[in-house]
Amino acid sequence: MYGSMFSASVYGVEGRLITVEVDISNGLPQVNVVGLPDPAVRESIERVRAAVKNCGFKFPMERITVNLAPADLRKEGTAFDLAIAAGILSASG
């Protein structure tokens, strides 16, 4: 399944639109975040997993790929957690 959400990031004094694309496919349970994320964005998977579980939903135990586009901009901070969670829930049905 595929889900797409929008988020935003601040670069200097400008805001940039970031597309969060989530693909869930069969395979070993793992989550990959691509698109030049910093360590805080990579750690967001654990925050998202806990939030989804505590809201009463089931986190999918499949192969999840999260793409943060455009890939040439560095993504920093925790601003993408909500978009990643919504994308995972949308893609998992």
Short mmCIF file of N, CA and C in Angstrom, two decimals:
data_model
loop_
_atom_site.label_atom_id
_atom_site.label_comp_id
_atom_site.label_asym_id
_atom_site.label_seq_id
_atom_site.Cartn_x
_atom_site.Cartn_y
_atom_site.Cartn_z
N MET A 1 0.84 -1.18 0.00
CA MET A 1 0.00 0.00 0.00
C MET A 1 0.89 1.24 0.00
N TYR A 2 0.32 2.33 -0.44
CA TYR A 2 1.06 3.58 -0.57
C TYR A 2 0.25 4.71 0.05
N GLY A 3 0.93 5.58 0.77
CA GLY A 3 0.30 6.76 1.34
C GLY A 3 1.21 7.97 1.17
N SER A 4 0.64 9.13 0.97
CA SER A 4 1.42 10.35 0.79
C SER A 4 0.83 11.47 1.64
N MET A 5 1.69 12.17 2.36
CA MET A 5 1.29 13.28 3.22
C MET A 5 2.21 14.47 2.93
N PHE A 6 1.82 15.64 3.37
CA PHE A 6 2.64 16.82 3.23
C PHE A 6 3.03 17.34 4.60
N SER A 7 4.24 17.85 4.69
CA SER A 7 4.74 18.50 5.90
C SER A 7 5.53 19.71 5.44
N ALA A 8 6.09 20.42 6.37
CA ALA A 8 6.88 21.60 6.02
C ALA A 8 8.10 21.68 6.92
N SER A 9 9.11 22.35 6.43
CA SER A 9 10.33 22.53 7.19
C SER A 9 10.81 23.97 6.99
N VAL A 10 11.46 24.50 7.98
CA VAL A 10 11.96 25.87 7.91
C VAL A 10 13.44 25.83 7.54
N TYR A 11 13.80 26.57 6.51
CA TYR A 11 15.18 26.73 6.08
C TYR A 11 15.50 28.21 6.05
N GLY A 12 16.25 28.67 7.05
CA GLY A 12 16.52 30.10 7.17
C GLY A 12 15.23 30.82 7.53
N VAL A 13 14.77 31.70 6.64
CA VAL A 13 13.51 32.40 6.87
C VAL A 13 12.41 31.88 5.94
N GLU A 14 12.72 30.84 5.17
CA GLU A 14 11.76 30.29 4.22
C GLU A 14 11.16 28.99 4.74
N GLY A 15 9.95 28.73 4.34
CA GLY A 15 9.32 27.44 4.60
C GLY A 15 9.38 26.60 3.34
N ARG A 16 9.70 25.33 3.48
CA ARG A 16 9.77 24.44 2.33
C ARG A 16 8.76 23.31 2.51
N LEU A 17 8.05 22.98 1.44
CA LEU A 17 7.09 21.89 1.46
C LEU A 17 7.84 20.56 1.31
N ILE A 18 7.56 19.63 2.22
CA ILE A 18 8.20 18.31 2.21
C ILE A 18 7.09 17.28 2.01
N THR A 19 7.27 16.40 1.04
CA THR A 19 6.33 15.32 0.79
C THR A 19 6.81 14.08 1.52
N VAL A 20 5.96 13.50 2.34
CA VAL A 20 6.27 12.28 3.08
C VAL A 20 5.50 11.15 2.40
N GLU A 21 6.24 10.26 1.73
CA GLU A 21 5.63 9.13 1.03
C GLU A 21 5.94 7.86 1.80
N VAL A 22 4.93 7.04 2.02
CA VAL A 22 5.09 5.81 2.79
C VAL A 22 4.65 4.64 1.92
N ASP A 23 5.50 3.62 1.82
CA ASP A 23 5.17 2.40 1.10
C ASP A 23 5.27 1.23 2.06
N ILE A 24 4.23 0.42 2.12
CA ILE A 24 4.23 -0.79 2.95
C ILE A 24 4.13 -1.98 2.03
N SER A 25 5.09 -2.89 2.14
CA SER A 25 5.11 -4.07 1.28
C SER A 25 5.46 -5.30 2.10
N ASN A 26 5.27 -6.46 1.51
CA ASN A 26 5.60 -7.70 2.17
C ASN A 26 7.11 -7.82 2.35
N GLY A 27 7.52 -8.45 3.40
CA GLY A 27 8.94 -8.64 3.67
C GLY A 27 9.20 -8.64 5.15
N LEU A 28 10.47 -8.71 5.49
CA LEU A 28 10.84 -8.69 6.90
C LEU A 28 10.43 -7.36 7.53
N PRO A 29 9.95 -7.37 8.77
CA PRO A 29 9.53 -6.12 9.42
C PRO A 29 10.72 -5.20 9.66
N GLN A 30 10.75 -4.11 8.95
CA GLN A 30 11.77 -3.09 9.15
C GLN A 30 11.26 -1.77 8.60
N VAL A 31 11.85 -0.69 9.07
CA VAL A 31 11.47 0.65 8.61
C VAL A 31 12.72 1.35 8.10
N ASN A 32 12.66 1.83 6.87
CA ASN A 32 13.76 2.59 6.27
C ASN A 32 13.27 4.01 5.99
N VAL A 33 14.06 4.98 6.41
CA VAL A 33 13.76 6.39 6.14
C VAL A 33 14.82 6.89 5.16
N VAL A 34 14.39 7.36 4.00
CA VAL A 34 15.30 7.85 2.98
C VAL A 34 14.97 9.29 2.65
N GLY A 35 15.91 10.00 2.04
CA GLY A 35 15.69 11.39 1.65
C GLY A 35 16.49 12.38 2.48
N LEU A 36 17.70 12.02 2.87
CA LEU A 36 18.63 12.87 3.60
C LEU A 36 18.11 13.27 4.99
N PRO A 37 17.67 12.28 5.81
CA PRO A 37 17.22 12.61 7.18
C PRO A 37 18.40 12.72 8.14
N ASP A 38 18.28 13.55 9.16
CA ASP A 38 19.30 13.60 10.21
C ASP A 38 18.94 12.55 11.27
N PRO A 39 19.78 12.32 12.27
CA PRO A 39 19.49 11.28 13.27
C PRO A 39 18.17 11.47 14.02
N ALA A 40 17.73 12.69 14.25
CA ALA A 40 16.46 12.91 14.95
C ALA A 40 15.29 12.41 14.11
N VAL A 41 15.38 12.54 12.79
CA VAL A 41 14.31 12.04 11.92
C VAL A 41 14.34 10.52 11.89
N ARG A 42 15.53 9.92 11.89
CA ARG A 42 15.62 8.45 11.92
C ARG A 42 15.06 7.89 13.23
N GLU A 43 15.24 8.61 14.33
CA GLU A 43 14.70 8.18 15.62
C GLU A 43 13.19 8.37 15.70
N SER A 44 12.62 9.11 14.78
CA SER A 44 11.18 9.36 14.83
C SER A 44 10.38 8.08 14.69
N ILE A 45 10.95 7.05 14.10
CA ILE A 45 10.23 5.80 13.93
C ILE A 45 9.85 5.21 15.29
N GLU A 46 10.75 5.29 16.26
CA GLU A 46 10.42 4.78 17.60
C GLU A 46 9.34 5.61 18.27
N ARG A 47 9.39 6.94 18.08
CA ARG A 47 8.34 7.80 18.64
C ARG A 47 7.00 7.52 17.97
N VAL A 48 7.02 7.34 16.65
CA VAL A 48 5.80 7.07 15.90
C VAL A 48 5.24 5.71 16.29
N ARG A 49 6.11 4.70 16.43
CA ARG A 49 5.65 3.36 16.82
C ARG A 49 4.93 3.41 18.17
N ALA A 50 5.51 4.12 19.14
CA ALA A 50 4.89 4.24 20.46
C ALA A 50 3.58 5.02 20.39
N ALA A 51 3.54 6.08 19.62
CA ALA A 51 2.33 6.90 19.53
C ALA A 51 1.19 6.12 18.87
N VAL A 52 1.49 5.39 17.80
CA VAL A 52 0.47 4.61 17.12
C VAL A 52 -0.10 3.54 18.06
N LYS A 53 0.78 2.86 18.77
CA LYS A 53 0.36 1.82 19.71
C LYS A 53 -0.50 2.41 20.83
N ASN A 54 -0.10 3.54 21.40
CA ASN A 54 -0.83 4.15 22.51
C ASN A 54 -2.14 4.80 22.09
N CYS A 55 -2.33 5.01 20.80
CA CYS A 55 -3.60 5.54 20.30
C CYS A 55 -4.59 4.42 19.97
N GLY A 56 -4.17 3.18 20.18
CA GLY A 56 -5.08 2.06 19.96
C GLY A 56 -5.01 1.44 18.58
N PHE A 57 -4.07 1.86 17.77
CA PHE A 57 -3.90 1.27 16.44
C PHE A 57 -2.79 0.23 16.47
N LYS A 58 -2.72 -0.59 15.43
CA LYS A 58 -1.69 -1.61 15.34
C LYS A 58 -0.62 -1.14 14.34
N PHE A 59 0.63 -1.11 14.79
CA PHE A 59 1.73 -0.74 13.90
C PHE A 59 1.99 -1.91 12.97
N PRO A 60 2.03 -1.69 11.66
CA PRO A 60 2.20 -2.81 10.73
C PRO A 60 3.57 -3.48 10.87
N MET A 61 3.56 -4.80 10.91
CA MET A 61 4.79 -5.58 11.01
C MET A 61 5.18 -6.07 9.61
N GLU A 62 5.46 -5.11 8.74
CA GLU A 62 5.85 -5.39 7.36
C GLU A 62 7.02 -4.47 7.02
N ARG A 63 7.47 -4.54 5.79
CA ARG A 63 8.55 -3.67 5.34
C ARG A 63 7.97 -2.29 5.01
N ILE A 64 8.46 -1.27 5.70
CA ILE A 64 7.96 0.10 5.52
C ILE A 64 9.10 0.97 5.02
N THR A 65 8.85 1.68 3.93
CA THR A 65 9.82 2.64 3.40
C THR A 65 9.19 4.03 3.46
N VAL A 66 9.89 4.95 4.10
CA VAL A 66 9.42 6.34 4.23
C VAL A 66 10.37 7.20 3.41
N ASN A 67 9.82 7.91 2.42
CA ASN A 67 10.62 8.80 1.58
C ASN A 67 10.27 10.24 1.90
N LEU A 68 11.28 11.03 2.17
CA LEU A 68 11.10 12.46 2.43
C LEU A 68 11.63 13.22 1.22
N ALA A 69 10.73 13.80 0.45
CA ALA A 69 11.11 14.46 -0.79
C ALA A 69 10.92 15.97 -0.66
N PRO A 70 11.74 16.78 -1.23
CA PRO A 70 12.84 16.50 -2.15
C PRO A 70 14.07 15.99 -1.40
N ALA A 71 14.81 15.14 -2.07
CA ALA A 71 15.93 14.44 -1.44
C ALA A 71 17.17 15.32 -1.27
N ASP A 72 17.23 16.46 -1.93
CA ASP A 72 18.43 17.29 -1.84
C ASP A 72 18.45 18.23 -0.63
N LEU A 73 17.34 18.31 0.12
CA LEU A 73 17.28 19.17 1.30
C LEU A 73 17.45 18.32 2.56
N ARG A 74 18.29 18.79 3.48
CA ARG A 74 18.50 18.09 4.75
C ARG A 74 17.26 18.24 5.63
N LYS A 75 16.74 17.12 6.14
CA LYS A 75 15.57 17.15 7.02
C LYS A 75 16.04 17.02 8.46
N GLU A 76 15.64 17.96 9.31
CA GLU A 76 16.11 18.00 10.69
C GLU A 76 14.93 18.11 11.64
N GLY A 77 15.10 17.57 12.84
CA GLY A 77 14.13 17.76 13.91
C GLY A 77 12.98 16.77 13.90
N THR A 78 11.99 17.07 14.72
CA THR A 78 10.87 16.17 14.93
C THR A 78 9.60 16.62 14.21
N ALA A 79 9.72 17.55 13.29
CA ALA A 79 8.55 18.11 12.62
C ALA A 79 7.84 17.12 11.70
N PHE A 80 8.46 16.01 11.38
CA PHE A 80 7.89 15.07 10.43
C PHE A 80 7.18 13.90 11.09
N ASP A 81 7.18 13.83 12.42
CA ASP A 81 6.60 12.69 13.14
C ASP A 81 5.12 12.50 12.81
N LEU A 82 4.35 13.56 12.83
CA LEU A 82 2.92 13.45 12.58
C LEU A 82 2.64 13.00 11.15
N ALA A 83 3.36 13.55 10.19
CA ALA A 83 3.16 13.16 8.80
C ALA A 83 3.57 11.71 8.57
N ILE A 84 4.64 11.25 9.23
CA ILE A 84 5.07 9.85 9.10
C ILE A 84 4.01 8.94 9.71
N ALA A 85 3.50 9.29 10.89
CA ALA A 85 2.47 8.47 11.54
C ALA A 85 1.20 8.41 10.69
N ALA A 86 0.76 9.55 10.19
CA ALA A 86 -0.44 9.58 9.35
C ALA A 86 -0.23 8.80 8.06
N GLY A 87 0.96 8.89 7.48
CA GLY A 87 1.26 8.14 6.27
C GLY A 87 1.24 6.64 6.50
N ILE A 88 1.81 6.20 7.63
CA ILE A 88 1.82 4.77 7.95
C ILE A 88 0.39 4.27 8.20
N LEU A 89 -0.40 5.03 8.94
CA LEU A 89 -1.78 4.62 9.20
C LEU A 89 -2.60 4.62 7.91
N SER A 90 -2.37 5.59 7.05
CA SER A 90 -3.09 5.66 5.77
C SER A 90 -2.72 4.50 4.87
N ALA A 91 -1.43 4.20 4.78
CA ALA A 91 -0.98 3.13 3.91
C ALA A 91 -1.37 1.75 4.42
N SER A 92 -1.52 1.61 5.74
CA SER A 92 -1.88 0.31 6.29
C SER A 92 -3.39 0.08 6.31
N GLY A 93 -4.14 1.07 5.93
CA GLY A 93 -5.59 0.91 5.87
C GLY A 93 -6.25 1.25 7.17
#
